[in-house]
mmCIF file of C-alpha atoms and ligand atoms in Angstrom:
data_model
loop_
_atom_site.group_PDB
_atom_site.id
_atom_site.type_symbol
_atom_site.label_atom_id
_atom_site.label_comp_id
_atom_site.label_asym_id
_atom_site.label_seq_id
_atom_site.Cartn_x
_atom_site.Cartn_y
_atom_site.Cartn_z
ATOM 1 C CA MET O 1 0.000 0.000 0.000
ATOM 2 C CA LYS O 2 1.443 3.364 -0.987
ATOM 3 C CA ASN O 3 1.527 5.967 1.741
ATOM 4 C CA ARG O 4 -0.701 8.399 -0.118
ATOM 5 C CA ILE O 5 -2.521 11.247 1.554
ATOM 6 C CA ILE O 6 -5.590 12.719 -0.177
ATOM 7 C CA ARG O 7 -6.091 16.437 0.360
ATOM 8 C CA SER O 8 -8.693 17.663 -2.071
ATOM 9 C CA VAL O 9 -12.044 16.043 -1.245
ATOM 10 C CA LYS O 10 -14.738 16.955 1.260
ATOM 11 C CA ILE O 11 -18.327 16.055 2.053
ATOM 12 C CA SER O 12 -20.516 19.065 1.296
ATOM 13 C CA GLY O 13 -23.909 17.531 2.053
ATOM 14 C CA THR O 14 -25.418 14.507 3.814
ATOM 15 C CA GLY O 15 -28.834 12.848 3.625
ATOM 16 C CA SER O 16 -30.605 9.662 4.629
ATOM 17 C CA TYR O 17 -33.886 7.847 4.408
ATOM 18 C CA VAL O 18 -35.331 4.807 6.179
ATOM 19 C CA PRO O 19 -38.697 3.176 5.385
ATOM 20 C CA GLU O 20 -41.640 4.031 7.616
ATOM 21 C CA HIS O 21 -42.579 0.508 8.704
ATOM 22 C CA VAL O 22 -41.024 -0.427 12.086
ATOM 23 C CA VAL O 23 -40.499 -4.087 13.045
ATOM 24 C CA THR O 24 -39.608 -4.507 16.717
ATOM 25 C CA ASN O 25 -37.813 -7.409 18.380
ATOM 26 C CA GLN O 26 -41.164 -8.304 19.962
ATOM 27 C CA ASP O 27 -42.652 -8.701 16.481
ATOM 28 C CA LEU O 28 -39.904 -11.207 15.595
ATOM 29 C CA VAL O 29 -40.280 -13.143 18.848
ATOM 30 C CA LYS O 30 -43.779 -14.098 17.676
ATOM 31 C CA ALA O 31 -42.356 -15.708 14.522
ATOM 32 C CA VAL O 32 -38.927 -17.246 15.295
ATOM 33 C CA PRO O 33 -37.125 -18.746 18.350
ATOM 34 C CA THR O 34 -35.409 -15.642 19.705
ATOM 35 C CA THR O 35 -35.889 -13.167 22.560
ATOM 36 C CA ASP O 36 -35.907 -9.404 22.828
ATOM 37 C CA ALA O 37 -33.331 -9.650 25.643
ATOM 38 C CA TRP O 38 -30.909 -11.738 23.527
ATOM 39 C CA ILE O 39 -31.096 -9.378 20.541
ATOM 40 C CA ARG O 40 -30.624 -6.270 22.716
ATOM 41 C CA GLU O 41 -27.761 -7.747 24.708
ATOM 42 C CA HIS O 42 -25.770 -9.335 21.851
ATOM 43 C CA LEU O 43 -26.544 -6.970 19.005
ATOM 44 C CA GLY O 44 -27.843 -3.745 20.589
ATOM 45 C CA ILE O 45 -30.852 -3.806 18.239
ATOM 46 C CA HIS O 46 -34.351 -2.851 19.443
ATOM 47 C CA GLU O 47 -36.127 -2.397 16.114
ATOM 48 C CA ARG O 48 -35.505 -2.065 12.387
ATOM 49 C CA ARG O 49 -37.224 -0.503 9.338
ATOM 50 C CA ILE O 50 -38.585 -2.644 6.526
ATOM 51 C CA ALA O 51 -39.341 -1.415 2.996
ATOM 52 C CA ALA O 52 -42.989 -1.474 1.930
ATOM 53 C CA LYS O 53 -44.231 -3.698 -0.858
ATOM 54 C CA GLY O 54 -43.392 -1.825 -4.041
ATOM 55 C CA GLU O 55 -40.587 0.149 -2.331
ATOM 56 C CA PHE O 56 -37.154 -0.767 -3.720
ATOM 57 C CA THR O 57 -33.500 -0.037 -2.971
ATOM 58 C CA SER O 58 -33.598 2.734 -5.605
ATOM 59 C CA ASP O 59 -36.525 4.427 -3.819
ATOM 60 C CA LEU O 60 -34.634 4.581 -0.514
ATOM 61 C CA ALA O 61 -31.511 5.722 -2.380
ATOM 62 C CA ALA O 62 -33.350 8.441 -4.319
ATOM 63 C CA LYS O 63 -34.876 9.903 -1.147
ATOM 64 C CA ALA O 64 -31.534 9.882 0.689
ATOM 65 C CA ALA O 65 -29.941 11.468 -2.389
ATOM 66 C CA MET O 66 -32.478 14.306 -2.545
ATOM 67 C CA ASN O 67 -31.883 15.017 1.165
ATOM 68 C CA ALA O 68 -28.117 15.156 0.570
ATOM 69 C CA LEU O 69 -28.533 17.462 -2.447
ATOM 70 C CA ASP O 70 -30.749 19.750 -0.417
ATOM 71 C CA ASN O 71 -28.170 19.804 2.386
ATOM 72 C CA ALA O 72 -25.423 20.659 -0.150
ATOM 73 C CA ASN O 73 -27.580 23.345 -1.826
ATOM 74 C CA LEU O 74 -27.296 21.600 -5.182
ATOM 75 C CA ARG O 75 -29.811 20.533 -7.824
ATOM 76 C CA PRO O 76 -29.907 17.098 -9.466
ATOM 77 C CA GLU O 77 -28.547 18.558 -12.724
ATOM 78 C CA ASP O 78 -25.381 19.714 -10.870
ATOM 79 C CA ILE O 79 -24.326 16.108 -10.268
ATOM 80 C CA ASP O 80 -21.576 14.624 -12.487
ATOM 81 C CA LEU O 81 -21.571 11.056 -11.194
ATOM 82 C CA ILE O 82 -23.831 8.810 -9.107
ATOM 83 C CA ILE O 83 -22.386 5.772 -7.349
ATOM 84 C CA VAL O 84 -24.783 3.441 -5.534
ATOM 85 C CA CYS O 85 -23.090 1.035 -3.126
ATOM 86 C CA THR O 86 -25.438 -1.893 -2.650
ATOM 87 C CA ALA O 87 -25.660 -5.664 -2.292
ATOM 88 C CA THR O 88 -29.399 -5.617 -2.977
ATOM 89 C CA PRO O 89 -29.839 -3.844 -6.326
ATOM 90 C CA ASP O 90 -33.353 -3.450 -7.756
ATOM 91 C CA ARG O 91 -32.365 -5.700 -10.666
ATOM 92 C CA LEU O 92 -29.231 -7.406 -12.008
ATOM 93 C CA ALA O 93 -29.438 -4.928 -14.909
ATOM 94 C CA PRO O 94 -29.496 -1.992 -15.260
ATOM 95 C CA SER O 95 -27.538 -0.697 -12.292
ATOM 96 C CA THR O 96 -29.526 0.795 -9.416
ATOM 97 C CA ALA O 97 -27.491 3.994 -9.969
ATOM 98 C CA CYS O 98 -29.131 4.400 -13.413
ATOM 99 C CA ILE O 99 -32.572 3.899 -11.854
ATOM 100 C CA VAL O 100 -31.758 6.512 -9.181
ATOM 101 C CA GLN O 101 -30.508 8.901 -11.872
ATOM 102 C CA GLU O 102 -33.880 8.637 -13.611
ATOM 103 C CA LYS O 103 -35.854 8.946 -10.339
ATOM 104 C CA ILE O 104 -34.113 12.157 -9.254
ATOM 105 C CA GLY O 105 -33.693 13.584 -12.773
ATOM 106 C CA ALA O 106 -29.880 13.893 -12.614
ATOM 107 C CA PHE O 107 -29.442 13.450 -16.355
ATOM 108 C CA ASN O 108 -25.991 15.090 -16.513
ATOM 109 C CA ALA O 109 -24.570 12.338 -14.329
ATOM 110 C CA ALA O 110 -22.789 9.120 -15.232
ATOM 111 C CA ALA O 111 -23.952 6.271 -12.997
ATOM 112 C CA PHE O 112 -22.750 2.900 -11.748
ATOM 113 C CA ASP O 113 -23.115 0.504 -8.825
ATOM 114 C CA LEU O 114 -20.353 -0.664 -6.541
ATOM 115 C CA ALA O 115 -20.406 -4.024 -4.722
ATOM 116 C CA ALA O 116 -18.518 -4.348 -1.451
ATOM 117 C CA VAL O 117 -21.557 -5.186 0.753
ATOM 118 C CA CYS O 118 -21.168 -3.663 4.255
ATOM 119 C CA SER O 119 -17.921 -1.919 3.241
ATOM 120 C CA GLY O 120 -19.524 -0.522 0.088
ATOM 121 C CA PHE O 121 -19.836 3.085 1.216
ATOM 122 C CA LEU O 122 -16.160 3.434 2.190
ATOM 123 C CA TYR O 123 -15.049 1.649 -0.990
ATOM 124 C CA GLY O 124 -17.292 4.134 -2.813
ATOM 125 C CA MET O 125 -15.731 7.075 -0.981
ATOM 126 C CA ALA O 126 -12.273 5.937 -2.114
ATOM 127 C CA VAL O 127 -13.434 5.539 -5.721
ATOM 128 C CA ALA O 128 -15.348 8.836 -5.823
ATOM 129 C CA SER O 129 -12.380 10.709 -4.290
ATOM 130 C CA GLN O 130 -10.168 9.713 -7.213
ATOM 131 C CA PHE O 131 -12.509 11.430 -9.683
ATOM 132 C CA ILE O 132 -12.482 14.629 -7.615
ATOM 133 C CA ALA O 133 -8.735 14.552 -6.918
ATOM 134 C CA ALA O 134 -8.050 14.017 -10.647
ATOM 135 C CA ASP O 135 -10.427 16.925 -11.414
ATOM 136 C CA MET O 136 -12.560 14.781 -13.708
ATOM 137 C CA TYR O 137 -15.738 15.657 -11.771
ATOM 138 C CA ASP O 138 -16.861 18.422 -9.364
ATOM 139 C CA ASN O 139 -19.943 16.954 -7.640
ATOM 140 C CA ILE O 140 -20.413 13.259 -6.928
ATOM 141 C CA LEU O 141 -23.452 11.713 -5.294
ATOM 142 C CA LEU O 142 -22.286 8.718 -3.281
ATOM 143 C CA ILE O 143 -25.113 6.557 -1.937
ATOM 144 C CA GLY O 144 -25.167 3.488 0.307
ATOM 145 C CA ALA O 145 -28.507 1.688 0.094
ATOM 146 C CA ASP O 146 -29.779 -1.777 0.941
ATOM 147 C CA THR O 147 -33.011 -3.684 1.409
ATOM 148 C CA PHE O 148 -31.801 -6.808 3.196
ATOM 149 C CA SER O 149 -35.433 -7.590 4.063
ATOM 150 C CA ARG O 150 -35.605 -8.996 0.497
ATOM 151 C CA ILE O 151 -32.738 -11.465 1.068
ATOM 152 C CA THR O 152 -33.707 -12.491 4.621
ATOM 153 C CA ASP O 153 -35.241 -15.825 5.593
ATOM 154 C CA TRP O 154 -38.063 -14.560 7.821
ATOM 155 C CA SER O 155 -38.740 -18.063 9.146
ATOM 156 C CA SER O 156 -35.237 -18.327 10.686
ATOM 157 C CA ARG O 157 -33.756 -16.489 13.665
ATOM 158 C CA SER O 158 -31.186 -14.957 11.328
ATOM 159 C CA CYS O 159 -33.912 -12.374 10.631
ATOM 160 C CA VAL O 160 -32.847 -10.380 13.725
ATOM 161 C CA PHE O 161 -29.702 -8.809 12.243
ATOM 162 C CA PHE O 162 -30.648 -6.482 9.388
ATOM 163 C CA GLY O 163 -32.946 -3.624 8.414
ATOM 164 C CA ASP O 164 -33.503 -1.488 5.305
ATOM 165 C CA GLY O 165 -32.181 2.030 4.766
ATOM 166 C CA SER O 166 -30.070 4.429 2.760
ATOM 167 C CA GLY O 167 -27.639 7.281 3.311
ATOM 168 C CA ALA O 168 -26.004 9.612 0.806
ATOM 169 C CA VAL O 169 -23.319 12.272 0.601
ATOM 170 C CA VAL O 170 -22.203 14.825 -1.964
ATOM 171 C CA LEU O 171 -18.428 14.838 -2.467
ATOM 172 C CA THR O 172 -16.773 17.991 -3.813
ATOM 173 C CA HIS O 173 -13.388 19.745 -4.000
ATOM 174 C CA ALA O 174 -11.779 20.916 -0.742
ATOM 175 C CA LYS O 175 -8.994 23.303 0.161
ATOM 176 C CA ASP O 176 -5.634 21.903 1.291
ATOM 177 C CA GLY O 177 -5.823 20.585 4.832
ATOM 178 C CA GLU O 178 -9.598 20.098 4.721
ATOM 179 C CA GLY O 179 -11.683 17.014 4.177
ATOM 180 C CA LEU O 180 -10.490 13.483 3.475
ATOM 181 C CA ILE O 181 -6.948 12.816 4.682
ATOM 182 C CA ALA O 182 -6.534 9.109 4.019
ATOM 183 C CA ILE O 183 -8.580 6.036 3.195
ATOM 184 C CA ASP O 184 -7.479 2.394 3.220
ATOM 185 C CA LEU O 185 -9.308 -0.484 1.542
ATOM 186 C CA TYR O 186 -8.773 -4.190 2.208
ATOM 187 C CA ALA O 187 -10.165 -7.488 0.950
ATOM 188 C CA ASP O 188 -9.649 -11.196 1.619
ATOM 189 C CA GLY O 189 -11.657 -13.470 -0.660
ATOM 190 C CA ARG O 190 -10.710 -16.493 1.415
ATOM 191 C CA GLY O 191 -13.553 -15.380 3.690
ATOM 192 C CA LYS O 192 -16.175 -15.611 0.943
ATOM 193 C CA HIS O 193 -18.255 -18.341 2.626
ATOM 194 C CA ASN O 194 -18.753 -16.478 5.906
ATOM 195 C CA PHE O 195 -21.441 -14.186 4.576
ATOM 196 C CA THR O 196 -22.974 -15.102 1.255
ATOM 197 C CA ILE O 197 -26.124 -15.071 -0.869
ATOM 198 C CA PRO O 198 -25.378 -18.164 -2.917
ATOM 199 C CA ALA O 199 -27.960 -18.047 -5.696
ATOM 200 C CA GLY O 200 -29.233 -15.573 -8.264
ATOM 201 C CA GLY O 201 -25.896 -15.041 -10.025
ATOM 202 C CA SER O 202 -24.025 -17.035 -12.684
ATOM 203 C CA GLU O 203 -23.000 -19.798 -10.257
ATOM 204 C CA ILE O 204 -26.532 -20.798 -9.260
ATOM 205 C CA PRO O 205 -29.074 -19.035 -11.464
ATOM 206 C CA ALA O 206 -32.606 -18.815 -10.104
ATOM 207 C CA SER O 207 -34.483 -22.109 -10.429
ATOM 208 C CA VAL O 208 -37.292 -23.905 -8.643
ATOM 209 C CA GLU O 209 -34.596 -25.933 -6.831
ATOM 210 C CA SER O 210 -32.557 -22.877 -5.758
ATOM 211 C CA VAL O 211 -35.669 -21.220 -4.356
ATOM 212 C CA SER O 212 -36.841 -24.297 -2.457
ATOM 213 C CA ALA O 213 -33.324 -24.843 -1.063
ATOM 214 C CA GLY O 214 -33.412 -21.293 0.370
ATOM 215 C CA LEU O 215 -30.323 -20.204 -1.558
ATOM 216 C CA HIS O 216 -31.564 -16.680 -2.344
ATOM 217 C CA THR O 217 -31.369 -15.513 1.264
ATOM 218 C CA PHE O 218 -28.180 -14.649 3.121
ATOM 219 C CA GLN O 219 -26.162 -17.239 5.011
ATOM 220 C CA MET O 220 -23.910 -15.948 7.789
ATOM 221 C CA LYS O 221 -21.400 -17.543 10.157
ATOM 222 C CA GLY O 222 -21.954 -15.174 13.085
ATOM 223 C CA GLN O 223 -18.934 -16.261 15.121
ATOM 224 C CA GLU O 224 -16.587 -15.804 12.153
ATOM 225 C CA VAL O 225 -18.008 -12.314 11.557
ATOM 226 C CA PHE O 226 -17.406 -11.416 15.197
ATOM 227 C CA LYS O 227 -13.853 -12.810 15.218
ATOM 228 C CA THR O 228 -12.851 -11.093 11.976
ATOM 229 C CA ALA O 229 -14.555 -7.775 12.721
ATOM 230 C CA THR O 230 -12.928 -7.385 16.134
ATOM 231 C CA GLN O 231 -9.536 -8.084 14.584
ATOM 232 C CA VAL O 232 -9.636 -6.025 11.383
ATOM 233 C CA LEU O 233 -11.554 -2.948 12.590
ATOM 234 C CA PRO O 234 -9.078 -1.924 15.338
ATOM 235 C CA GLU O 235 -6.109 -2.801 13.084
ATOM 236 C CA ALA O 236 -7.404 -0.740 10.147
ATOM 237 C CA ILE O 237 -8.266 2.256 12.331
ATOM 238 C CA LYS O 238 -4.825 2.225 13.979
ATOM 239 C CA LYS O 239 -3.116 1.940 10.588
ATOM 240 C CA VAL O 240 -4.960 4.809 8.941
ATOM 241 C CA LEU O 241 -4.260 7.084 11.933
ATOM 242 C CA THR O 242 -0.594 6.131 12.063
ATOM 243 C CA ARG O 243 -0.004 6.961 8.419
ATOM 244 C CA CYS O 244 -1.634 10.388 8.974
ATOM 245 C CA ASN O 245 0.698 10.952 11.957
ATOM 246 C CA LEU O 246 -2.331 10.983 14.270
ATOM 247 C CA THR O 247 -3.201 8.987 17.370
ATOM 248 C CA ILE O 248 -6.415 7.656 18.850
ATOM 249 C CA ASP O 249 -6.444 10.664 21.232
ATOM 250 C CA ASP O 250 -6.813 12.974 18.211
ATOM 251 C CA VAL O 251 -10.087 11.295 17.143
ATOM 252 C CA SER O 252 -13.195 13.439 17.696
ATOM 253 C CA LEU O 253 -15.716 10.820 16.555
ATOM 254 C CA LEU O 254 -15.773 7.310 15.126
ATOM 255 C CA ILE O 255 -18.595 6.802 12.619
ATOM 256 C CA PRO O 256 -18.528 3.051 12.076
ATOM 257 C CA HIS O 257 -20.540 0.365 10.317
ATOM 258 C CA GLN O 258 -23.265 -0.949 12.695
ATOM 259 C CA PRO O 259 -22.921 -4.769 12.828
ATOM 260 C CA SER O 260 -23.461 -5.214 16.587
ATOM 261 C CA ILE O 261 -22.949 -3.244 19.773
ATOM 262 C CA LYS O 262 -20.521 -5.890 21.095
ATOM 263 C CA ILE O 263 -18.303 -5.642 18.020
ATOM 264 C CA LEU O 264 -18.140 -1.863 18.424
ATOM 265 C CA GLN O 265 -17.571 -2.023 22.201
ATOM 266 C CA THR O 266 -14.740 -4.540 21.732
ATOM 267 C CA THR O 267 -13.220 -2.407 18.947
ATOM 268 C CA ALA O 268 -13.327 0.742 21.084
ATOM 269 C CA GLU O 269 -11.809 -1.117 24.049
ATOM 270 C CA MET O 270 -8.959 -2.490 21.918
ATOM 271 C CA LEU O 271 -8.244 1.016 20.613
ATOM 272 C CA GLY O 272 -8.533 2.751 23.989
ATOM 273 C CA LEU O 273 -11.257 4.978 22.501
ATOM 274 C CA PRO O 274 -13.950 6.189 24.940
ATOM 275 C CA PHE O 275 -17.284 4.702 23.795
ATOM 276 C CA GLU O 276 -18.950 8.164 23.938
ATOM 277 C CA LYS O 277 -16.962 8.925 20.787
ATOM 278 C CA VAL O 278 -18.446 5.932 18.927
ATOM 279 C CA MET O 279 -21.639 6.814 17.061
ATOM 280 C CA THR O 280 -24.332 4.109 17.108
ATOM 281 C CA ASN O 281 -27.889 3.821 15.821
ATOM 282 C CA MET O 282 -28.302 0.061 15.407
ATOM 283 C CA HIS O 283 -30.898 0.158 18.221
ATOM 284 C CA ARG O 284 -33.277 1.905 15.788
ATOM 285 C CA TYR O 285 -32.280 0.540 12.381
ATOM 286 C CA ALA O 286 -30.271 -2.699 12.950
ATOM 287 C CA ASN O 287 -27.567 -3.269 10.331
ATOM 288 C CA THR O 288 -28.550 -1.585 7.051
ATOM 289 C CA SER O 289 -25.360 -2.863 5.344
ATOM 290 C CA GLY O 290 -24.245 -0.271 2.752
ATOM 291 C CA GLY O 291 -26.546 2.260 4.405
ATOM 292 C CA THR O 292 -25.049 2.181 7.916
ATOM 293 C CA VAL O 293 -22.094 4.589 7.623
ATOM 294 C CA PRO O 294 -23.855 7.341 5.605
ATOM 295 C CA ILE O 295 -27.056 7.135 7.704
ATOM 296 C CA MET O 296 -24.973 7.436 10.892
ATOM 297 C CA LEU O 297 -23.009 10.301 9.357
ATOM 298 C CA ASP O 298 -26.156 12.151 8.322
ATOM 299 C CA GLU O 299 -27.717 11.797 11.789
ATOM 300 C CA THR O 300 -24.497 12.967 13.447
ATOM 301 C CA ASN O 301 -24.213 15.904 11.042
ATOM 302 C CA ARG O 302 -27.823 17.013 11.499
ATOM 303 C CA SER O 303 -27.614 16.671 15.302
ATOM 304 C CA GLY O 304 -24.955 19.430 15.286
ATOM 305 C CA ARG O 305 -22.409 17.138 16.913
ATOM 306 C CA LEU O 306 -19.874 17.572 14.090
ATOM 307 C CA LYS O 307 -17.761 20.705 14.448
ATOM 308 C CA ASN O 308 -15.506 22.326 11.884
ATOM 309 C CA GLY O 309 -12.039 20.727 12.023
ATOM 310 C CA ASP O 310 -13.181 17.606 13.925
ATOM 311 C CA LEU O 311 -11.191 14.497 13.127
ATOM 312 C CA VAL O 312 -13.755 11.939 11.999
ATOM 313 C CA VAL O 313 -12.775 8.319 11.500
ATOM 314 C CA PHE O 314 -14.911 5.923 9.457
ATOM 315 C CA ALA O 315 -14.592 2.122 9.496
ATOM 316 C CA SER O 316 -16.503 -0.859 8.176
ATOM 317 C CA VAL O 317 -16.225 -4.607 7.614
ATOM 318 C CA GLY O 318 -18.339 -7.096 5.743
ATOM 319 C CA SER O 319 -18.838 -9.866 3.260
ATOM 320 C CA GLY O 320 -15.890 -10.762 1.070
ATOM 321 C CA TRP O 321 -14.198 -10.241 3.457
ATOM 322 C CA THR O 322 -13.910 -6.535 2.735
ATOM 323 C CA TRP O 323 -12.989 -3.823 5.211
ATOM 324 C CA ALA O 324 -11.915 -0.187 5.176
ATOM 325 C CA ALA O 325 -10.994 2.810 7.342
ATOM 326 C CA ALA O 326 -10.777 6.523 6.585
ATOM 327 C CA ALA O 327 -9.724 9.710 8.382
ATOM 328 C CA MET O 328 -11.304 13.073 7.564
ATOM 329 C CA ARG O 329 -11.104 16.674 8.830
ATOM 330 C CA TRP O 330 -14.750 17.707 8.913
ATOM 331 C CA VAL O 331 -15.658 20.888 7.058
ATOM 332 C CA ALA O 332 -18.807 22.497 8.465
ATOM 333 C CA GLU O 333 -20.557 24.341 5.620
HETATM 334 C C1 LIG Q 401 -24.422 -13.585 16.363
HETATM 335 C C2 LIG Q 401 -23.630 -13.627 17.633
HETATM 336 C C3 LIG Q 401 -24.169 -12.661 18.660
HETATM 337 C C4 LIG Q 401 -23.744 -15.054 18.186
HETATM 338 O O1 LIG Q 401 -22.996 -15.213 19.351
HETATM 339 P P1 LIG Q 401 -22.057 -16.483 19.512
HETATM 340 O O2 LIG Q 401 -21.782 -16.647 20.939
HETATM 341 O O3 LIG Q 401 -20.930 -16.309 18.602
HETATM 342 O O4 LIG Q 401 -22.972 -17.567 18.856
HETATM 343 P P2 LIG Q 401 -23.428 -19.019 19.105
HETATM 344 O O5 LIG Q 401 -23.901 -19.459 17.761
HETATM 345 O O6 LIG Q 401 -22.393 -19.839 19.818
HETATM 346 O O7 LIG Q 401 -24.673 -18.840 20.048
HETATM 347 C C5 LIG Q 401 -24.585 -18.463 21.403
HETATM 348 C C6 LIG Q 401 -25.956 -18.586 21.993
HETATM 349 O O8 LIG Q 401 -26.823 -17.609 21.399
HETATM 350 C C7 LIG Q 401 -27.999 -18.237 20.887
HETATM 351 N N1 LIG Q 401 -28.440 -17.548 19.695
HETATM 352 C C8 LIG Q 401 -27.833 -17.414 18.507
HETATM 353 N N2 LIG Q 401 -28.577 -16.676 17.669
HETATM 354 C C9 LIG Q 401 -29.677 -16.312 18.349
HETATM 355 C C10 LIG Q 401 -30.824 -15.526 18.031
HETATM 356 N N3 LIG Q 401 -30.991 -14.941 16.835
HETATM 357 N N4 LIG Q 401 -31.761 -15.356 18.991
HETATM 358 C C11 LIG Q 401 -31.613 -15.912 20.205
HETATM 359 N N5 LIG Q 401 -30.561 -16.665 20.562
HETATM 360 C C12 LIG Q 401 -29.594 -16.860 19.641
HETATM 361 C C13 LIG Q 401 -27.537 -19.664 20.587
HETATM 362 O O9 LIG Q 401 -28.652 -20.539 20.617
HETATM 363 C C14 LIG Q 401 -26.590 -19.936 21.698
HETATM 364 O O10 LIG Q 401 -27.312 -20.302 22.862
HETATM 365 P P3 LIG Q 401 -26.834 -21.523 23.786
HETATM 366 O O11 LIG Q 401 -25.498 -21.088 24.315
HETATM 367 O O12 LIG Q 401 -27.915 -21.579 24.809
HETATM 368 O O13 LIG Q 401 -26.761 -22.683 22.856
HETATM 369 C C15 LIG Q 401 -22.154 -13.254 17.402
HETATM 370 O O14 LIG Q 401 -21.527 -14.284 16.679
HETATM 371 C C16 LIG Q 401 -22.030 -11.979 16.647
HETATM 372 O O15 LIG Q 401 -22.248 -10.905 17.164
HETATM 373 N N6 LIG Q 401 -21.659 -12.069 15.393
HETATM 374 C C17 LIG Q 401 -21.618 -10.942 14.498
HETATM 375 C C18 LIG Q 401 -22.884 -10.892 13.740
HETATM 376 C C19 LIG Q 401 -22.984 -9.654 12.947
HETATM 377 O O16 LIG Q 401 -22.570 -8.626 13.377
HETATM 378 N N7 LIG Q 401 -23.534 -9.760 11.776
HETATM 379 C C20 LIG Q 401 -23.667 -8.660 10.898
HETATM 380 C C21 LIG Q 401 -22.953 -8.908 9.616
HETATM 381 S S1 LIG Q 401 -21.882 -7.597 9.135
#
């Protein structure tokens, strides 16, 4: 990995959207062998949002995008590129980004999807930053959006983990010393079986057999996720800070992916980071996969907790394995 520092990209607007329908732990207890106490204690989740019938990933993404544009004081036609980070696209083709482009009327924008599951948003931030740093584009709409309710087996207790939601940011040019400082991406495909949706692609196309075998819903090895997450998250955060000549004491806020409260508590403990600096909202939304980091960022931004010059660290881990960490000097507009 080259020791590159990025000094030209900032977030100039944030937005988010979650579906209206709330499903509580108590609702799930009626359907599968689980308890409210177990879910709260192990995962920190109290409830999650579920997309309505006829509401798709692109709908959540388009609403989050419009909120981010509004926050950045931009119009859809000002956008040069739309990237949608998702593991649950509306369709295999076209990309969800093209569908979002049409829904928000951003017809000057190129559009594509990016697949890194729970790490999608930070992978997307790294990709989008290159276009800004190279001066190819001025305004990029980066969206994380997922509807895991559509790939969940609602008859199994694995239905406790995820919810639906979307967050978006507008990335633009920054002055030297502002905005994104560094971002590190990682992957290890040897972990591919630990979180997977086996069917629906070229390996196992949809068939009567694939549907009846339950291969279109996610399969997760929870213990492996826990073990890997609590190793790679602290390591990646330490590494990105070190190469920016910063320490954990310099961090104003950690805006992480939201897999489980225990993973985040363990990560904070290993880093020596006070948990008050770790932003969490999994109690309301569960894990919204690609949506977690930008939804958490938008809520933190709108709450007024982010101050100009704050050092914000982002981190996420997910299927692949993929993981990422970034350091940013917040620019309050
Ligand atoms: C899921 C997780 C909490 C399970 O804990 P664990 O101790 O590793 O898991 P185990 O499978 O050994 O189960 C421990 C106990 O919890 C119970 N359990 C597991 N899932 C449960 C559920 N959904 N509801 C209620 N109880 C559950 C098991 O029955 C077991 O009980 P027992 O000891 O009485 O047999 C933990 O692995 C974890 O947090 N993983 C990360 C998951 C995650 O973040 N996923 C998001 C993907 S990015």
